[in-house]
mmCIF file of C-alpha atoms in Angstrom:
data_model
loop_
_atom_site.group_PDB
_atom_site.id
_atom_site.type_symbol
_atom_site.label_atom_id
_atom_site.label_comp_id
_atom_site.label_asym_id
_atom_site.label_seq_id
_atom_site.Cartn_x
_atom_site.Cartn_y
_atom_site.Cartn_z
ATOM 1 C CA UNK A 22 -6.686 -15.954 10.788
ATOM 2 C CA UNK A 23 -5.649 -12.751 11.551
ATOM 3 C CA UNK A 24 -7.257 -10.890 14.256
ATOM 4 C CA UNK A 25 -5.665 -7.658 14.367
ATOM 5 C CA UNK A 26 -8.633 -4.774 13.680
ATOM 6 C CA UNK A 27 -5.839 -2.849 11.700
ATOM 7 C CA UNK A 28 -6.332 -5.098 9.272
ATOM 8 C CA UNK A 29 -9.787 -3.657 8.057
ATOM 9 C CA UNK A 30 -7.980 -0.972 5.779
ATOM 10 C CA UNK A 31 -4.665 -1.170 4.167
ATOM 11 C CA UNK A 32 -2.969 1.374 2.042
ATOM 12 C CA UNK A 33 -1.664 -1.302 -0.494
ATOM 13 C CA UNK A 34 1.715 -1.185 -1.363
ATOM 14 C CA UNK A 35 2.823 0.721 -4.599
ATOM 15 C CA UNK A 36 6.022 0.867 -6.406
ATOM 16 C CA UNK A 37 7.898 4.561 -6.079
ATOM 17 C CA UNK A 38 4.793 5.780 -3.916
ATOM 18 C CA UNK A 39 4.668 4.205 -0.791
ATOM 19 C CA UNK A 40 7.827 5.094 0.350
ATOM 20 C CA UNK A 41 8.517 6.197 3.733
ATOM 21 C CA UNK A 42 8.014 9.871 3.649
ATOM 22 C CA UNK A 43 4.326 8.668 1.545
ATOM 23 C CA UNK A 44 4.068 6.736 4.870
ATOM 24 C CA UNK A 45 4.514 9.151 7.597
ATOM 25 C CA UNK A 46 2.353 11.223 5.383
ATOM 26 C CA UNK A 47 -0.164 8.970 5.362
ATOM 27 C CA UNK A 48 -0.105 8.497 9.172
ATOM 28 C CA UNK A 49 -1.145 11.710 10.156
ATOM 29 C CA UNK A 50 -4.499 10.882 8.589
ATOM 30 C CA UNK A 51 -4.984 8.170 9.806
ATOM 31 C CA UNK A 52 -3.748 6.556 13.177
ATOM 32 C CA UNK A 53 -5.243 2.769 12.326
ATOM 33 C CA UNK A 54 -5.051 1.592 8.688
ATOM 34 C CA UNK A 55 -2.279 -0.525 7.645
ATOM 35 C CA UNK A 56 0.571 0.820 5.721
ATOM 36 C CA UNK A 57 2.715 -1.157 3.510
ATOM 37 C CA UNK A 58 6.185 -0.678 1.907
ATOM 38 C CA UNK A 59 6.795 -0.620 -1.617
ATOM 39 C CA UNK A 60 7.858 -4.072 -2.800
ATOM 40 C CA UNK A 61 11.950 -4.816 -2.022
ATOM 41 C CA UNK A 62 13.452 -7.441 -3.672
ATOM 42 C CA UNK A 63 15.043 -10.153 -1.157
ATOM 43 C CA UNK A 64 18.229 -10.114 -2.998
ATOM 44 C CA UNK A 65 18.536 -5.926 -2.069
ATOM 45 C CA UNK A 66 17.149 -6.350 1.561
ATOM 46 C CA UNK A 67 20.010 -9.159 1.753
ATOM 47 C CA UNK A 68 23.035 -7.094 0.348
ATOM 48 C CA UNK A 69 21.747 -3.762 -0.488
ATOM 49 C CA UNK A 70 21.960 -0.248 1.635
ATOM 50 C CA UNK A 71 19.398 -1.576 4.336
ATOM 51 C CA UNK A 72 18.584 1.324 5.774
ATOM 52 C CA UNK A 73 18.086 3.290 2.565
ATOM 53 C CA UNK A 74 15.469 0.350 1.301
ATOM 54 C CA UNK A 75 14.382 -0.697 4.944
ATOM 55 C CA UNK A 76 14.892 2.422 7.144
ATOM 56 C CA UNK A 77 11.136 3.831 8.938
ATOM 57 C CA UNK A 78 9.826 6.344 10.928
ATOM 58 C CA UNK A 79 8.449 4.606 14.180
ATOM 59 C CA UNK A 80 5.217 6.494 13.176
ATOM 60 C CA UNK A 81 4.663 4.640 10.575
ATOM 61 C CA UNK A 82 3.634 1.865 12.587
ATOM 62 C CA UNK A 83 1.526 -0.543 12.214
ATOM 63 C CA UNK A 84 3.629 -0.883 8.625
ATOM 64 C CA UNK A 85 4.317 -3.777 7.089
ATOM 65 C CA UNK A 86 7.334 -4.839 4.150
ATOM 66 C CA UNK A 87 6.502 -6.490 0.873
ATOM 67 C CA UNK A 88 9.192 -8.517 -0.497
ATOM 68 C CA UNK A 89 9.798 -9.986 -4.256
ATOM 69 C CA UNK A 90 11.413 -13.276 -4.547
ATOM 70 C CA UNK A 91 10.992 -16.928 -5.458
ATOM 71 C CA UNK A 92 13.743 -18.362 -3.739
ATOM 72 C CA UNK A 93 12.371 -20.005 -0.605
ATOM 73 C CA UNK A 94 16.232 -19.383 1.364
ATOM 74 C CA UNK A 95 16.309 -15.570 0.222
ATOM 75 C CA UNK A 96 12.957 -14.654 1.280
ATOM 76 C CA UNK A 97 13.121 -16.141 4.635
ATOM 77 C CA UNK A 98 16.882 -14.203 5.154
ATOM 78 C CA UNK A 99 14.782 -11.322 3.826
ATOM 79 C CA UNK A 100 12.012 -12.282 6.207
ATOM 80 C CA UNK A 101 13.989 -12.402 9.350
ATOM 81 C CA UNK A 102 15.837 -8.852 8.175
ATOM 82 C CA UNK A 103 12.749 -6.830 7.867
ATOM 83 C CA UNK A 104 11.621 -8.251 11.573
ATOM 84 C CA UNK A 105 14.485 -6.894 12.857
ATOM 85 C CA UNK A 106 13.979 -3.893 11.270
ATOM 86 C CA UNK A 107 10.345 -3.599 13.129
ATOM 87 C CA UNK A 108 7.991 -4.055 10.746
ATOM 88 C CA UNK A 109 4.982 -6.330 11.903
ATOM 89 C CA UNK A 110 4.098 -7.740 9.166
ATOM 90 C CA UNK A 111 6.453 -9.653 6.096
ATOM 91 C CA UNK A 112 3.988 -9.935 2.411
ATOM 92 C CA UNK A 113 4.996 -11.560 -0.387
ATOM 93 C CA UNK A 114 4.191 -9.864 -3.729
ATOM 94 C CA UNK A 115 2.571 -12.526 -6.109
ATOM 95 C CA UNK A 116 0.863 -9.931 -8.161
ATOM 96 C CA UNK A 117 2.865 -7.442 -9.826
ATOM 97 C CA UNK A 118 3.230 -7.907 -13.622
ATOM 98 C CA UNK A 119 5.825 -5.818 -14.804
ATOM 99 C CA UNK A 120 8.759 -7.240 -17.468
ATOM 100 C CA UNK A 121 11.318 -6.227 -14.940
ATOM 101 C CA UNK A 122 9.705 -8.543 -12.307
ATOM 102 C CA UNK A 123 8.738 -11.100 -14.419
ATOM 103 C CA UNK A 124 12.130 -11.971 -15.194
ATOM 104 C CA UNK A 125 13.057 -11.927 -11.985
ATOM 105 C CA UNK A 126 10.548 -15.073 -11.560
ATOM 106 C CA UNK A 127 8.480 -13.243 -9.020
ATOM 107 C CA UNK A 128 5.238 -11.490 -9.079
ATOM 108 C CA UNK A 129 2.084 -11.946 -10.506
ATOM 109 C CA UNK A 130 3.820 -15.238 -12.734
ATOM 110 C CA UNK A 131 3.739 -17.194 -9.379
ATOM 111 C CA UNK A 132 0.389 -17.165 -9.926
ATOM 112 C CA UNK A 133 1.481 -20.089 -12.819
ATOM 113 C CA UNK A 134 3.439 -22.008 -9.222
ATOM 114 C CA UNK A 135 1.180 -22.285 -6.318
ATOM 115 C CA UNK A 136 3.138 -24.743 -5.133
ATOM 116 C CA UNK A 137 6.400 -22.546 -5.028
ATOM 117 C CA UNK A 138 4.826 -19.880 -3.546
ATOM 118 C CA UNK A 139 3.608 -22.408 -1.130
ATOM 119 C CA UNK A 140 7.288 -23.024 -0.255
ATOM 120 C CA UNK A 141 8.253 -19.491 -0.240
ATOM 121 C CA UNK A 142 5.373 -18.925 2.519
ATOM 122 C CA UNK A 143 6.685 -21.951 5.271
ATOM 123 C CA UNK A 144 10.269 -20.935 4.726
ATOM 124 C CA UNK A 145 9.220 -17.230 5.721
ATOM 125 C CA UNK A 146 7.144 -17.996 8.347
ATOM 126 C CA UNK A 147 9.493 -20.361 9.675
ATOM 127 C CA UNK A 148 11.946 -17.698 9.819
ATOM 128 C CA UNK A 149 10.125 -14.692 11.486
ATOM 129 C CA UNK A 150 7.368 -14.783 14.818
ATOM 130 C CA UNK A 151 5.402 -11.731 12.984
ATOM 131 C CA UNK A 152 2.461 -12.240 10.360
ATOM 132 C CA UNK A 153 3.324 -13.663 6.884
ATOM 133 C CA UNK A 154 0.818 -12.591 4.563
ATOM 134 C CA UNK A 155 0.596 -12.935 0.326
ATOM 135 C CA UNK A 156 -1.279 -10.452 -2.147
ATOM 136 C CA UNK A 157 -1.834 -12.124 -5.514
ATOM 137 C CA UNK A 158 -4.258 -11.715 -8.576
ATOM 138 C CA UNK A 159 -6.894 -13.733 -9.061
ATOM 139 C CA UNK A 160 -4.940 -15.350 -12.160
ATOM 140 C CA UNK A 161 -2.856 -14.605 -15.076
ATOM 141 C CA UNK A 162 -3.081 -14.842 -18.617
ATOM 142 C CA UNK A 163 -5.641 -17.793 -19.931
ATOM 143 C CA UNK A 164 -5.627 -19.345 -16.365
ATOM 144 C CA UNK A 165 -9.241 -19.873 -15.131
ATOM 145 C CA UNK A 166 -10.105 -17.695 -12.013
ATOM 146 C CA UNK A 167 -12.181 -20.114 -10.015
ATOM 147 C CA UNK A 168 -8.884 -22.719 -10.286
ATOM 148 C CA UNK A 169 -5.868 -20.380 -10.012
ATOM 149 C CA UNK A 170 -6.738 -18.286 -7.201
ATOM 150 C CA UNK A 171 -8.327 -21.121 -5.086
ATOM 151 C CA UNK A 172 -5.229 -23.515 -5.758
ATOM 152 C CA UNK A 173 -2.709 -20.535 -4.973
ATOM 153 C CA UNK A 174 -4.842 -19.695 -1.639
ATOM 154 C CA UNK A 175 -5.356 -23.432 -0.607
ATOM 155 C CA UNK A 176 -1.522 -23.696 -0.820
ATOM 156 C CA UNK A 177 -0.530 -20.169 0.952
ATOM 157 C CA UNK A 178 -2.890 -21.267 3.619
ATOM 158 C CA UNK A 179 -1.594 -24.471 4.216
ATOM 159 C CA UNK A 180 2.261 -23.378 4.348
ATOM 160 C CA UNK A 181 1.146 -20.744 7.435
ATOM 161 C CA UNK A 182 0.134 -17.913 5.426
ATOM 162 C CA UNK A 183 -2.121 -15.680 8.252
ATOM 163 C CA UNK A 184 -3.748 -13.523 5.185
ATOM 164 C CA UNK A 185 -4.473 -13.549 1.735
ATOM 165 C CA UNK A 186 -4.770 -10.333 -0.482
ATOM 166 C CA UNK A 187 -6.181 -10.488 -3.582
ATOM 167 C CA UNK A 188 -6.181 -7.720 -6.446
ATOM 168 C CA UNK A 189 -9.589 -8.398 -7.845
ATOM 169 C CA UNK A 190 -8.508 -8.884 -11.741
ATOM 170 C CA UNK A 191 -6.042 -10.991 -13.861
ATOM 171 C CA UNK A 192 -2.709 -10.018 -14.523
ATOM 172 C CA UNK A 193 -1.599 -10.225 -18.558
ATOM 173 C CA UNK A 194 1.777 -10.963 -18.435
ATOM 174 C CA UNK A 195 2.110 -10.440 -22.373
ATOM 175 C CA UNK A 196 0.694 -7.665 -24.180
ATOM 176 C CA UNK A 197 -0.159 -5.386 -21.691
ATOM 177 C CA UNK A 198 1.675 -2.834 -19.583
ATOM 178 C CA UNK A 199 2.085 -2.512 -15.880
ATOM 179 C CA UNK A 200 -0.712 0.716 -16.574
ATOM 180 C CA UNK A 201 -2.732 -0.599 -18.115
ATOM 181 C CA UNK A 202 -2.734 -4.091 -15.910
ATOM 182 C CA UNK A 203 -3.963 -1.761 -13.714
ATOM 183 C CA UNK A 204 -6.900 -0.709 -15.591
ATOM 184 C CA UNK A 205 -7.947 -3.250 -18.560
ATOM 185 C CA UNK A 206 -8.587 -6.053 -17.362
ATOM 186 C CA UNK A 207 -12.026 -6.398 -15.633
ATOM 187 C CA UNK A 208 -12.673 -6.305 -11.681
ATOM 188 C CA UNK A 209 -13.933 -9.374 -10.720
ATOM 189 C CA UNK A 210 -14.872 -9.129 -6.862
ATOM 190 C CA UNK A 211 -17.526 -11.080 -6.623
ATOM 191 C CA UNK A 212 -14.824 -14.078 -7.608
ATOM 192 C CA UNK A 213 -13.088 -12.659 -3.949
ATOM 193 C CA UNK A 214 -16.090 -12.603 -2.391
ATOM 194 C CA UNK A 215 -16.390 -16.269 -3.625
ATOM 195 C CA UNK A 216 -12.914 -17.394 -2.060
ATOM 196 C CA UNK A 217 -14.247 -15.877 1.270
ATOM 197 C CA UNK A 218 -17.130 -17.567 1.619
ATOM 198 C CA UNK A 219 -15.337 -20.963 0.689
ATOM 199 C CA UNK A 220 -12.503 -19.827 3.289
ATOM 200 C CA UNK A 221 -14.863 -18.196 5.874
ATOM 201 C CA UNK A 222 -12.117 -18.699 8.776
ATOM 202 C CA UNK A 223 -9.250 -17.574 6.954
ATOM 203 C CA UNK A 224 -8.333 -14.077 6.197
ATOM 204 C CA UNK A 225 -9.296 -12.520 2.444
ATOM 205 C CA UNK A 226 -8.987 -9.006 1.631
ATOM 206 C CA UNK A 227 -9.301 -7.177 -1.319
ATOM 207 C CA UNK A 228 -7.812 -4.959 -3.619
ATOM 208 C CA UNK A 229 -8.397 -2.881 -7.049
ATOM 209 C CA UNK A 230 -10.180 0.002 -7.917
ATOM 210 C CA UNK A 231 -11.489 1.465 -4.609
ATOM 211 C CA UNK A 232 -12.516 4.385 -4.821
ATOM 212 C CA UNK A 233 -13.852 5.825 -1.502
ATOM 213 C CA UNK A 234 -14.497 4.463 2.413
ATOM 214 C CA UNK A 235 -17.267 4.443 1.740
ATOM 215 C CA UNK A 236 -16.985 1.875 -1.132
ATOM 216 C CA UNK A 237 -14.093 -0.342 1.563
ATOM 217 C CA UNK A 238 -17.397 -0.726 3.819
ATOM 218 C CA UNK A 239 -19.559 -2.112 1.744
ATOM 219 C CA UNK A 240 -16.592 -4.425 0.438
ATOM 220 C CA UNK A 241 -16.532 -5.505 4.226
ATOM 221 C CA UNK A 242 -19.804 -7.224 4.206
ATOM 222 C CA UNK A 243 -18.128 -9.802 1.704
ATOM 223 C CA UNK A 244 -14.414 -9.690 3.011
ATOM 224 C CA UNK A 245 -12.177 -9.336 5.935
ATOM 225 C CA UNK A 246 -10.316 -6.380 4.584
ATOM 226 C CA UNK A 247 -10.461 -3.569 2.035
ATOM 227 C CA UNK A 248 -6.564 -2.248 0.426
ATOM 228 C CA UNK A 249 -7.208 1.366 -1.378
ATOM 229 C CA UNK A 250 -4.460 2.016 -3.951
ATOM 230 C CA UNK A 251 -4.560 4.755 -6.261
ATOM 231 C CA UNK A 252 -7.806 6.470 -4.587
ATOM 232 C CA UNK A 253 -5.443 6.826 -1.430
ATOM 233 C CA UNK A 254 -2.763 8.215 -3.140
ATOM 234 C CA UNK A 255 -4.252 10.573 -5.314
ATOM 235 C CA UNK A 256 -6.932 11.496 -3.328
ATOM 236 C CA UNK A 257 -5.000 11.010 0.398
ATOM 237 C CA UNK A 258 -8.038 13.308 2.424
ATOM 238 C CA UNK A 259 -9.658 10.016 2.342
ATOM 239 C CA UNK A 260 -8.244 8.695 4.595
ATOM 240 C CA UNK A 261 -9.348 10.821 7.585
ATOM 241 C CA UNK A 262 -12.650 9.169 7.281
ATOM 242 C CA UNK A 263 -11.062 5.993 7.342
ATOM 243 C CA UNK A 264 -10.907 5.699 11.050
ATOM 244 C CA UNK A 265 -13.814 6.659 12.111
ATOM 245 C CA UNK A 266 -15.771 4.906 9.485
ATOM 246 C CA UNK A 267 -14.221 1.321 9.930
ATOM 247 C CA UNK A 268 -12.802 1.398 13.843
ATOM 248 C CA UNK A 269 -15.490 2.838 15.697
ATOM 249 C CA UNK A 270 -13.281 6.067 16.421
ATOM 250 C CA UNK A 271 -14.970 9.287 17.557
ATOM 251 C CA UNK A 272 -15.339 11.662 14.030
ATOM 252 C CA UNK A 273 -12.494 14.211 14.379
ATOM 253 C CA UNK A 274 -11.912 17.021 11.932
ATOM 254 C CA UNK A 275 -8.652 16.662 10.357
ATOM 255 C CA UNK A 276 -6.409 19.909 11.867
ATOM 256 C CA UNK A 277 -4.856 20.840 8.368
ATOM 257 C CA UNK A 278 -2.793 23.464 10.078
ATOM 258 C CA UNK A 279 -1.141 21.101 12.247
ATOM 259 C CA UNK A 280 -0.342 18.428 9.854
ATOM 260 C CA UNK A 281 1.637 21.479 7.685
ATOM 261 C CA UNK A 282 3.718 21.881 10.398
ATOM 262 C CA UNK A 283 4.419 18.262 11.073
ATOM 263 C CA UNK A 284 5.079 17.702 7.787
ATOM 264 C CA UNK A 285 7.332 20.992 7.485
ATOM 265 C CA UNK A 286 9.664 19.881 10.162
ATOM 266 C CA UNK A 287 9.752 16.034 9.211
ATOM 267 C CA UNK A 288 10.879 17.696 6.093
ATOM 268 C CA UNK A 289 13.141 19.912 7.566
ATOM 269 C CA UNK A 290 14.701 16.330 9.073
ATOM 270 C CA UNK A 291 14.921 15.087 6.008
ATOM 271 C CA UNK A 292 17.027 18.232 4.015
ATOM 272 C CA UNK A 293 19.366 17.717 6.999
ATOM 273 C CA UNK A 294 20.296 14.619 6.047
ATOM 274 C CA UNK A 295 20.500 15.714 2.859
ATOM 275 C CA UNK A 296 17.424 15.339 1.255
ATOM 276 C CA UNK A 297 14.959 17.579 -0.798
ATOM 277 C CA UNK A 298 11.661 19.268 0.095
ATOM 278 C CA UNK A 299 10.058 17.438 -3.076
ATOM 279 C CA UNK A 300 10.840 14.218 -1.896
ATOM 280 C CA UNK A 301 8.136 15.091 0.984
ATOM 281 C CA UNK A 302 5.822 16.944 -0.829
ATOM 282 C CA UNK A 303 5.390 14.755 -4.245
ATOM 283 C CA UNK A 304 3.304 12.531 -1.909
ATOM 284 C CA UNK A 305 1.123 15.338 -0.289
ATOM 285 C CA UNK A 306 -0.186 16.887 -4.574
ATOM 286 C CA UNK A 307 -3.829 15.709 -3.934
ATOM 287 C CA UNK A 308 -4.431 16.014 0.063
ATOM 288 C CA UNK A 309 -6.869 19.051 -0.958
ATOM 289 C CA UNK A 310 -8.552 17.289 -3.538
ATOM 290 C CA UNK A 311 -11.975 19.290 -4.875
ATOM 291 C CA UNK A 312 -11.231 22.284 -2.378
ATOM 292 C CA UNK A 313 -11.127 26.050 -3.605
ATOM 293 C CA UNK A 314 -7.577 27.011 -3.858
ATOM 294 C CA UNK A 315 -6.246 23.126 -4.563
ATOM 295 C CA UNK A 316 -4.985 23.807 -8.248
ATOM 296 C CA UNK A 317 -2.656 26.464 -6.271
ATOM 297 C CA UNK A 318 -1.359 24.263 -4.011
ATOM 298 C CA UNK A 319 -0.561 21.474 -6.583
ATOM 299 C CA UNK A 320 0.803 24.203 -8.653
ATOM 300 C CA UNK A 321 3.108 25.409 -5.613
ATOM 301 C CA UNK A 322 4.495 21.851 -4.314
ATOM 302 C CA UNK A 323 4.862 20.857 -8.262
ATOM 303 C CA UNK A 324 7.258 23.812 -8.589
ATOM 304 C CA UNK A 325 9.127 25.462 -5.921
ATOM 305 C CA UNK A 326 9.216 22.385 -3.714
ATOM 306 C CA UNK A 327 11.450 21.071 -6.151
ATOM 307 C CA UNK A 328 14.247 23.736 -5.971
ATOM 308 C CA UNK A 329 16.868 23.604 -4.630
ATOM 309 C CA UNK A 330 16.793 25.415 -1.046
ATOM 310 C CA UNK A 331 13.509 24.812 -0.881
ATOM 311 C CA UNK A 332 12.277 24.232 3.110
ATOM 312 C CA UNK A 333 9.000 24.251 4.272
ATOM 313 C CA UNK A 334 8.078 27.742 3.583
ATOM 314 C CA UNK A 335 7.180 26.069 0.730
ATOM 315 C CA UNK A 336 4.090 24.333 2.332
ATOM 316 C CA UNK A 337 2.920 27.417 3.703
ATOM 317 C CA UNK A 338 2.719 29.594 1.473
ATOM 318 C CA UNK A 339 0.533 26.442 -0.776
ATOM 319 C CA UNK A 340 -1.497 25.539 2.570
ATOM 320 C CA UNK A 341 -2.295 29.438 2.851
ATOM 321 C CA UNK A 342 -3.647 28.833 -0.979
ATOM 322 C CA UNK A 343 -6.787 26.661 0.757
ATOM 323 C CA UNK A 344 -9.849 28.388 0.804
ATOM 324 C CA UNK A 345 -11.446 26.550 3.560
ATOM 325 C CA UNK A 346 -14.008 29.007 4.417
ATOM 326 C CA UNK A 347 -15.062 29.211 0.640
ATOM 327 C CA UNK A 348 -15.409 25.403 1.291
ATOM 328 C CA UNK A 349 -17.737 25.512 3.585
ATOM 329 C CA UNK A 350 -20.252 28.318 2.142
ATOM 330 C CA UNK A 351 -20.271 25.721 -1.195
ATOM 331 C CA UNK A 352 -21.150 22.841 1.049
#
């Protein structure tokens, strides 16, 4: 079981979001939840551009790489890559339902070969000294909850696996779209909660539709761990309150100002390697979420961050959009 307190809160790993300037982003909110990587397919970690896919900020850290795969060789190679990369932790994607992945035979239609995934878990962990972990549904298609995810958790946790994350719904592999995967098919957490307390020395965290720390507490008097998603990404501000609220950390008020300028010269890093501005920014749309002056600065970083020349003037002039004192007289 894994012990490490970072664990509490995740930021879960989400295709063409959590990439590594979302990360560093991310960071400067909070210095304690666990980032992940958007999933990378073992075959492209093996013999793609590794430090386009693999490449991270020290920052970042603790981060941790999601792979996609079903060959038991690949992943470990994979595996034993992304450790010497630095990341601390190697997860295996067993939950995402899209065609694209499906047909790859990896993602959420492992959930149909427990003992594969078993497989794919020992060769990994063989391979690296760092955490192997696996986030799953809790079934797909017509399989029934209460068998699939216990017989896909027994088996994880019997190859090595030191955590299991579960996205708290089914996955339909036919008929429905990665979206609306996402959305349509019912949260089930109390069927987590019911793996936990079957499992109570093994670590089970969960995932789907969290919308608030507040709401990752309360999940933590069932669980080990809480992953936000979309409510982190949309809404990122929320996750200044993560560290005080789940690691005992003294409250400290977020210095906006300062986090501009970090952001505007790890930008200005990234143009010189021949980046854009927008590839920074697209991450940073909601941080000012339900302030006055927010529909400025989304208007702002949606339009002349993405032009060419753009630098981080950019963010000041949006950040100088933020009406924090008008804030404060509404609250």
């Amino acid at each position: 079981m894994l012990k490490n307190q970072y664990y509490r809160v995740a930021v879960a790993p989400m295709m063409d979001w959590t990439d590594r300037h979302c990360r560093f982003f991310h960071r400067q909110l909070t210095r304690h939840a666990l980032l992940y990587t958007e999933m990378v397919v073992a075959d492209a970690a093996i013999h793609g551009q590794r430090e386009r896919l693999l490449g991270f900020d020290a920052v970042e850290h603790p981060v941790a790489l999601q792979l996609g795969g079903s060959d038991p060789r690949k992943l470990a190679e994979a595996a034993r890559i992304g450790e010497g990369f630095g990341y601390g932790e190697i997860n295996l994607n067993v939950g995402c339902p899209s065609d694209r992945v499906q047909s790859g035979t990896f993602g959420a239609c492992l959930m149909q070969t427990p003992a594969l995934v078993a497989n794919c878990v020992a060769a990994m962990k063989a391979a690296v000294a760092i955490p192997v972990t696996v986030k799953c549904r809790i079934g797909v298609d017509d399989q029934d909850p209460e068998v699939a995810l216990d017989a896909l958790a027994d088996g994880v946790f019997a190859a090595g696996a030191d955590a299991l994350w579960v996205h708290a719904r089914k996955a339909w592999l036919q008929g429905l779209s990665p979206k609306e995967n996402r959305d349509i098919p019912p949260l089930d957490y109390d069927r987590v909660y019911r793996l936990k307390a079957r499992l109570p020395q093994r670590f089970i965290g969960i995932n789907g539709g969290v919308p608030s720390i507040d709401e990752a507490v309360r999940h933590l008097g069932h669980v080990d761990g809480v992953m936000l998603g979309r409510a982190a990404y949309h809404t990122p501000g929320i996750l200044a309150g993560a560290d005080a609220a789940l690691y005992g950390t003294v409250p400290e008020p977020v210095d906006f100002a300062a986090l501009i300028e970090t952001m505007a010269a790890y930008a200005a890093r990234h143009i010189e390697q021949g980046g854009r501005l927008g590839h920074v920014t697209r991450h940073m749309v909601g941080l000012f979420h339900g302030l006055p002056g927010a529909r400025r600065w989304r208007q702002i970083l949606s339009t002349d961050a993405t032009k060419p020349g753009a630098g981080g003037e950019v963010l000041r002039a949006a950040f100088a959009a933020i009406d924090f004192a008008g804030a404060e007289e509404a609250a």
